[in-house]
Amino acid sequence: MNNILFVCLGNICRSPLAEGFLRHHAKLKGCADSFNIDSAGTGNWHSGKSPDRRVIRAAAEYGVDISALRARQISNIDFDRFQHIIALDRDNLTDLEHLRPSPSANCRLSLFSDLIDKPGFIDVPDPWYGSYADFESVSQQLDRACKALLEKLLTDA
Ligand code: 4NP
């Protein structure tokens, strides 16, 4: 079982999208049962809330329904429960390095763009203050990136 946690700042835009897209691609490949996929935020401002409505709409354009997801803040136990904790941008990674309990827990902490070949981005940009086109652009980026990540995880397994 691959235990994967995506982490952004608020857990209402980028990380729920990544969660939805990776689960979607795993289903398409017929290997969803081999994955436990979740997402969380480094902050707690939106805990308990649905993903942003613009994200729900952008994901739906790909046939991915993320409306039932609810935001939560990462906690110490996540660093033991998940083999892979994947930061959506470098600020998220820095925050996670500080939040990671000491002595080091069991997980691999990575920046998303470091995990896949030729990602075409370093940070997944935060669309929160942007227009709907920014949400579409992030969705396209994460759809491709999650497909590439799935291939890598299956190859590495
Ligand atoms: P996310 O986007 O980290 O991709 O979920 C954000 C959502 C909300 C805020 C910041 C980023 N906020 O400041 O409330």
mmCIF file with all atom_site columns, N, CA, C and O in Angstrom, residues 7 12-13 19 24 32 34 46 55 66 70 72 75 86 90 92 102 111-113 119-120 134 138 145 148 155:
data_model
loop_
_atom_site.group_PDB
_atom_site.id
_atom_site.type_symbol
_atom_site.label_atom_id
_atom_site.label_alt_id
_atom_site.label_comp_id
_atom_site.label_asym_id
_atom_site.label_entity_id
_atom_site.label_seq_id
_atom_site.pdbx_PDB_ins_code
_atom_site.Cartn_x
_atom_site.Cartn_y
_atom_site.Cartn_z
_atom_site.occupancy
_atom_site.B_iso_or_equiv
_atom_site.pdbx_formal_charge
_atom_site.auth_seq_id
_atom_site.auth_comp_id
_atom_site.auth_asym_id
_atom_site.auth_atom_id
_atom_site.pdbx_PDB_model_num
ATOM 1   N N  . VAL A 1 7   ? 0.309   18.145 0.592   1.00 0.00 ? 7   VAL A N  1
ATOM 2   C CA . VAL A 1 7   ? 0.159   19.246 1.543   1.00 0.00 ? 7   VAL A CA 1
ATOM 3   C C  . VAL A 1 7   ? 0.372   20.597 0.856   1.00 0.00 ? 7   VAL A C  1
ATOM 4   O O  . VAL A 1 7   ? 1.374   20.809 0.163   1.00 0.00 ? 7   VAL A O  1
ATOM 5   N N  . ILE A 1 12  ? -7.569  23.789 0.648   1.00 0.00 ? 12  ILE A N  1
ATOM 6   C CA . ILE A 1 12  ? -8.851  23.986 -0.036  1.00 0.00 ? 12  ILE A CA 1
ATOM 7   C C  . ILE A 1 12  ? -8.673  24.206 -1.546  1.00 0.00 ? 12  ILE A C  1
ATOM 8   O O  . ILE A 1 12  ? -9.660  24.294 -2.273  1.00 0.00 ? 12  ILE A O  1
ATOM 9   N N  . CYS A 1 13  ? -7.416  24.311 -2.023  1.00 0.00 ? 13  CYS A N  1
ATOM 10  C CA . CYS A 1 13  ? -7.213  24.489 -3.469  1.00 0.00 ? 13  CYS A CA 1
ATOM 11  C C  . CYS A 1 13  ? -6.298  23.404 -4.034  1.00 0.00 ? 13  CYS A C  1
ATOM 12  O O  . CYS A 1 13  ? -6.761  22.434 -4.621  1.00 0.00 ? 13  CYS A O  1
ATOM 13  N N  . GLU A 1 19  ? -4.973  15.391 -4.628  1.00 0.00 ? 19  GLU A N  1
ATOM 14  C CA . GLU A 1 19  ? -5.576  14.159 -4.079  1.00 0.00 ? 19  GLU A CA 1
ATOM 15  C C  . GLU A 1 19  ? -6.589  13.574 -5.072  1.00 0.00 ? 19  GLU A C  1
ATOM 16  O O  . GLU A 1 19  ? -6.562  12.381 -5.384  1.00 0.00 ? 19  GLU A O  1
ATOM 17  N N  . HIS A 1 24  ? -7.992  9.633  -9.182  1.00 0.00 ? 24  HIS A N  1
ATOM 18  C CA . HIS A 1 24  ? -8.628  9.457  -10.497 1.00 0.00 ? 24  HIS A CA 1
ATOM 19  C C  . HIS A 1 24  ? -7.736  8.625  -11.415 1.00 0.00 ? 24  HIS A C  1
ATOM 20  O O  . HIS A 1 24  ? -8.196  7.661  -12.037 1.00 0.00 ? 24  HIS A O  1
ATOM 21  N N  . ALA A 1 32  ? -6.367  1.502  -7.853  1.00 0.00 ? 32  ALA A N  1
ATOM 22  C CA . ALA A 1 32  ? -6.766  2.383  -6.737  1.00 0.00 ? 32  ALA A CA 1
ATOM 23  C C  . ALA A 1 32  ? -6.618  1.693  -5.380  1.00 0.00 ? 32  ALA A C  1
ATOM 24  O O  . ALA A 1 32  ? -6.314  2.355  -4.380  1.00 0.00 ? 32  ALA A O  1
ATOM 25  N N  . SER A 1 34  ? -4.316  -0.052 -4.324  1.00 0.00 ? 34  SER A N  1
ATOM 26  C CA . SER A 1 34  ? -2.928  -0.057 -3.841  1.00 0.00 ? 34  SER A CA 1
ATOM 27  C C  . SER A 1 34  ? -2.524  1.277  -3.237  1.00 0.00 ? 34  SER A C  1
ATOM 28  O O  . SER A 1 34  ? -1.368  1.438  -2.827  1.00 0.00 ? 34  SER A O  1
ATOM 29  N N  . HIS A 1 46  ? -8.985  26.890 7.391   1.00 0.00 ? 46  HIS A N  1
ATOM 30  C CA . HIS A 1 46  ? -10.134 26.371 6.632   1.00 0.00 ? 46  HIS A CA 1
ATOM 31  C C  . HIS A 1 46  ? -10.568 24.985 7.091   1.00 0.00 ? 46  HIS A C  1
ATOM 32  O O  . HIS A 1 46  ? -11.337 24.320 6.389   1.00 0.00 ? 46  HIS A O  1
ATOM 33  N N  . VAL A 1 55  ? -12.284 25.375 -7.390  1.00 0.00 ? 55  VAL A N  1
ATOM 34  C CA . VAL A 1 55  ? -11.500 24.144 -7.526  1.00 0.00 ? 55  VAL A CA 1
ATOM 35  C C  . VAL A 1 55  ? -12.427 22.968 -7.819  1.00 0.00 ? 55  VAL A C  1
ATOM 36  O O  . VAL A 1 55  ? -12.109 22.108 -8.644  1.00 0.00 ? 55  VAL A O  1
ATOM 37  N N  . ILE A 1 66  ? -14.406 16.347 -6.270  1.00 0.00 ? 66  ILE A N  1
ATOM 38  C CA . ILE A 1 66  ? -13.706 16.509 -4.986  1.00 0.00 ? 66  ILE A CA 1
ATOM 39  C C  . ILE A 1 66  ? -14.597 17.234 -3.971  1.00 0.00 ? 66  ILE A C  1
ATOM 40  O O  . ILE A 1 66  ? -14.113 17.692 -2.939  1.00 0.00 ? 66  ILE A O  1
ATOM 41  N N  . ARG A 1 70  ? -12.885 17.422 2.839   1.00 0.00 ? 70  ARG A N  1
ATOM 42  C CA . ARG A 1 70  ? -12.940 18.460 3.869   1.00 0.00 ? 70  ARG A CA 1
ATOM 43  C C  . ARG A 1 70  ? -11.525 18.799 4.324   1.00 0.00 ? 70  ARG A C  1
ATOM 44  O O  . ARG A 1 70  ? -10.711 17.898 4.533   1.00 0.00 ? 70  ARG A O  1
ATOM 45  N N  . ARG A 1 72  ? -8.279  19.842 6.446   1.00 0.00 ? 72  ARG A N  1
ATOM 46  C CA . ARG A 1 72  ? -7.759  19.582 7.787   1.00 0.00 ? 72  ARG A CA 1
ATOM 47  C C  . ARG A 1 72  ? -6.314  20.036 7.847   1.00 0.00 ? 72  ARG A C  1
ATOM 48  O O  . ARG A 1 72  ? -5.636  20.161 6.812   1.00 0.00 ? 72  ARG A O  1
ATOM 49  N N  . SER A 1 75  ? -1.040  16.914 11.163  1.00 0.00 ? 75  SER A N  1
ATOM 50  C CA . SER A 1 75  ? -0.705  16.719 12.576  1.00 0.00 ? 75  SER A CA 1
ATOM 51  C C  . SER A 1 75  ? 0.481   15.763 12.687  1.00 0.00 ? 75  SER A C  1
ATOM 52  O O  . SER A 1 75  ? 0.852   15.101 11.713  1.00 0.00 ? 75  SER A O  1
ATOM 53  N N  . ILE A 1 86  ? 4.024   15.043 0.348   1.00 0.00 ? 86  ILE A N  1
ATOM 54  C CA . ILE A 1 86  ? 4.424   15.781 -0.858  1.00 0.00 ? 86  ILE A CA 1
ATOM 55  C C  . ILE A 1 86  ? 3.953   17.229 -0.762  1.00 0.00 ? 86  ILE A C  1
ATOM 56  O O  . ILE A 1 86  ? 2.744   17.499 -0.719  1.00 0.00 ? 86  ILE A O  1
ATOM 57  N N  . ARG A 1 90  ? 7.566   25.321 -2.410  1.00 0.00 ? 90  ARG A N  1
ATOM 58  C CA . ARG A 1 90  ? 8.748   25.337 -1.531  1.00 0.00 ? 90  ARG A CA 1
ATOM 59  C C  . ARG A 1 90  ? 8.445   25.929 -0.159  1.00 0.00 ? 90  ARG A C  1
ATOM 60  O O  . ARG A 1 90  ? 9.058   25.540 0.829   1.00 0.00 ? 90  ARG A O  1
ATOM 61  N N  . ASN A 1 92  ? 5.606   25.483 1.408   1.00 0.00 ? 92  ASN A N  1
ATOM 62  C CA . ASN A 1 92  ? 4.968   24.356 2.114   1.00 0.00 ? 92  ASN A CA 1
ATOM 63  C C  . ASN A 1 92  ? 6.042   23.389 2.614   1.00 0.00 ? 92  ASN A C  1
ATOM 64  O O  . ASN A 1 92  ? 5.955   22.872 3.735   1.00 0.00 ? 92  ASN A O  1
ATOM 65  N N  . SER A 1 102 ? 10.570  15.696 15.806  1.00 0.00 ? 102 SER A N  1
ATOM 66  C CA . SER A 1 102 ? 11.927  15.202 15.983  1.00 0.00 ? 102 SER A CA 1
ATOM 67  C C  . SER A 1 102 ? 11.899  14.175 17.114  1.00 0.00 ? 102 SER A C  1
ATOM 68  O O  . SER A 1 102 ? 11.203  14.387 18.100  1.00 0.00 ? 102 SER A O  1
ATOM 69  N N  . LEU A 1 111 ? 9.328   17.747 -2.354  1.00 0.00 ? 111 LEU A N  1
ATOM 70  C CA . LEU A 1 111 ? 8.662   18.771 -3.163  1.00 0.00 ? 111 LEU A CA 1
ATOM 71  C C  . LEU A 1 111 ? 8.112   18.065 -4.405  1.00 0.00 ? 111 LEU A C  1
ATOM 72  O O  . LEU A 1 111 ? 8.840   17.287 -5.047  1.00 0.00 ? 111 LEU A O  1
ATOM 73  N N  . PHE A 1 112 ? 6.855   18.309 -4.738  1.00 0.00 ? 112 PHE A N  1
ATOM 74  C CA . PHE A 1 112 ? 6.207   17.588 -5.842  1.00 0.00 ? 112 PHE A CA 1
ATOM 75  C C  . PHE A 1 112 ? 7.090   17.603 -7.098  1.00 0.00 ? 112 PHE A C  1
ATOM 76  O O  . PHE A 1 112 ? 7.353   16.567 -7.716  1.00 0.00 ? 112 PHE A O  1
ATOM 77  N N  . SER A 1 113 ? 7.580   18.795 -7.477  1.00 0.00 ? 113 SER A N  1
ATOM 78  C CA . SER A 1 113 ? 8.317   18.910 -8.741  1.00 0.00 ? 113 SER A CA 1
ATOM 79  C C  . SER A 1 113 ? 9.634   18.137 -8.731  1.00 0.00 ? 113 SER A C  1
ATOM 80  O O  . SER A 1 113 ? 10.190  17.855 -9.798  1.00 0.00 ? 113 SER A O  1
ATOM 81  N N  . PRO A 1 119 ? 9.006   18.383 -14.880 1.00 0.00 ? 119 PRO A N  1
ATOM 82  C CA . PRO A 1 119 ? 7.654   18.784 -14.476 1.00 0.00 ? 119 PRO A CA 1
ATOM 83  C C  . PRO A 1 119 ? 7.179   20.086 -15.126 1.00 0.00 ? 119 PRO A C  1
ATOM 84  O O  . PRO A 1 119 ? 5.984   20.311 -15.235 1.00 0.00 ? 119 PRO A O  1
ATOM 85  N N  . GLY A 1 120 ? 8.113   20.952 -15.565 1.00 0.00 ? 120 GLY A N  1
ATOM 86  C CA . GLY A 1 120 ? 7.691   22.230 -16.152 1.00 0.00 ? 120 GLY A CA 1
ATOM 87  C C  . GLY A 1 120 ? 7.310   23.255 -15.106 1.00 0.00 ? 120 GLY A C  1
ATOM 88  O O  . GLY A 1 120 ? 6.770   24.317 -15.425 1.00 0.00 ? 120 GLY A O  1
ATOM 89  N N  . ASP A 1 134 ? -6.672  30.845 -13.666 1.00 0.00 ? 134 ASP A N  1
ATOM 90  C CA . ASP A 1 134 ? -5.564  30.331 -12.838 1.00 0.00 ? 134 ASP A CA 1
ATOM 91  C C  . ASP A 1 134 ? -5.922  28.961 -12.261 1.00 0.00 ? 134 ASP A C  1
ATOM 92  O O  . ASP A 1 134 ? -5.068  28.088 -12.134 1.00 0.00 ? 134 ASP A O  1
ATOM 93  N N  . VAL A 1 138 ? -3.828  25.522 -13.021 1.00 0.00 ? 138 VAL A N  1
ATOM 94  C CA . VAL A 1 138 ? -3.325  24.645 -11.957 1.00 0.00 ? 138 VAL A CA 1
ATOM 95  C C  . VAL A 1 138 ? -3.914  23.235 -12.105 1.00 0.00 ? 138 VAL A C  1
ATOM 96  O O  . VAL A 1 138 ? -3.224  22.236 -11.877 1.00 0.00 ? 138 VAL A O  1
ATOM 97  N N  . ALA A 1 145 ? 0.791   16.191 -13.752 1.00 0.00 ? 145 ALA A N  1
ATOM 98  C CA . ALA A 1 145 ? 1.801   15.842 -12.746 1.00 0.00 ? 145 ALA A CA 1
ATOM 99  C C  . ALA A 1 145 ? 1.385   14.592 -11.965 1.00 0.00 ? 145 ALA A C  1
ATOM 100 O O  . ALA A 1 145 ? 2.224   13.745 -11.642 1.00 0.00 ? 145 ALA A O  1
ATOM 101 N N  . ALA A 1 148 ? 2.023   11.526 -14.056 1.00 0.00 ? 148 ALA A N  1
ATOM 102 C CA . ALA A 1 148 ? 3.455   11.206 -14.060 1.00 0.00 ? 148 ALA A CA 1
ATOM 103 C C  . ALA A 1 148 ? 3.881   10.629 -12.703 1.00 0.00 ? 148 ALA A C  1
ATOM 104 O O  . ALA A 1 148 ? 4.683   9.695  -12.633 1.00 0.00 ? 148 ALA A O  1
ATOM 105 N N  . THR A 1 155 ? 6.432   2.339  -10.921 1.00 0.00 ? 155 THR A N  1
ATOM 106 C CA . THR A 1 155 ? 7.747   1.847  -11.346 1.00 0.00 ? 155 THR A CA 1
ATOM 107 C C  . THR A 1 155 ? 8.658   1.571  -10.157 1.00 0.00 ? 155 THR A C  1
ATOM 108 O O  . THR A 1 155 ? 9.379   0.580  -10.126 1.00 0.00 ? 155 THR A O  1
#
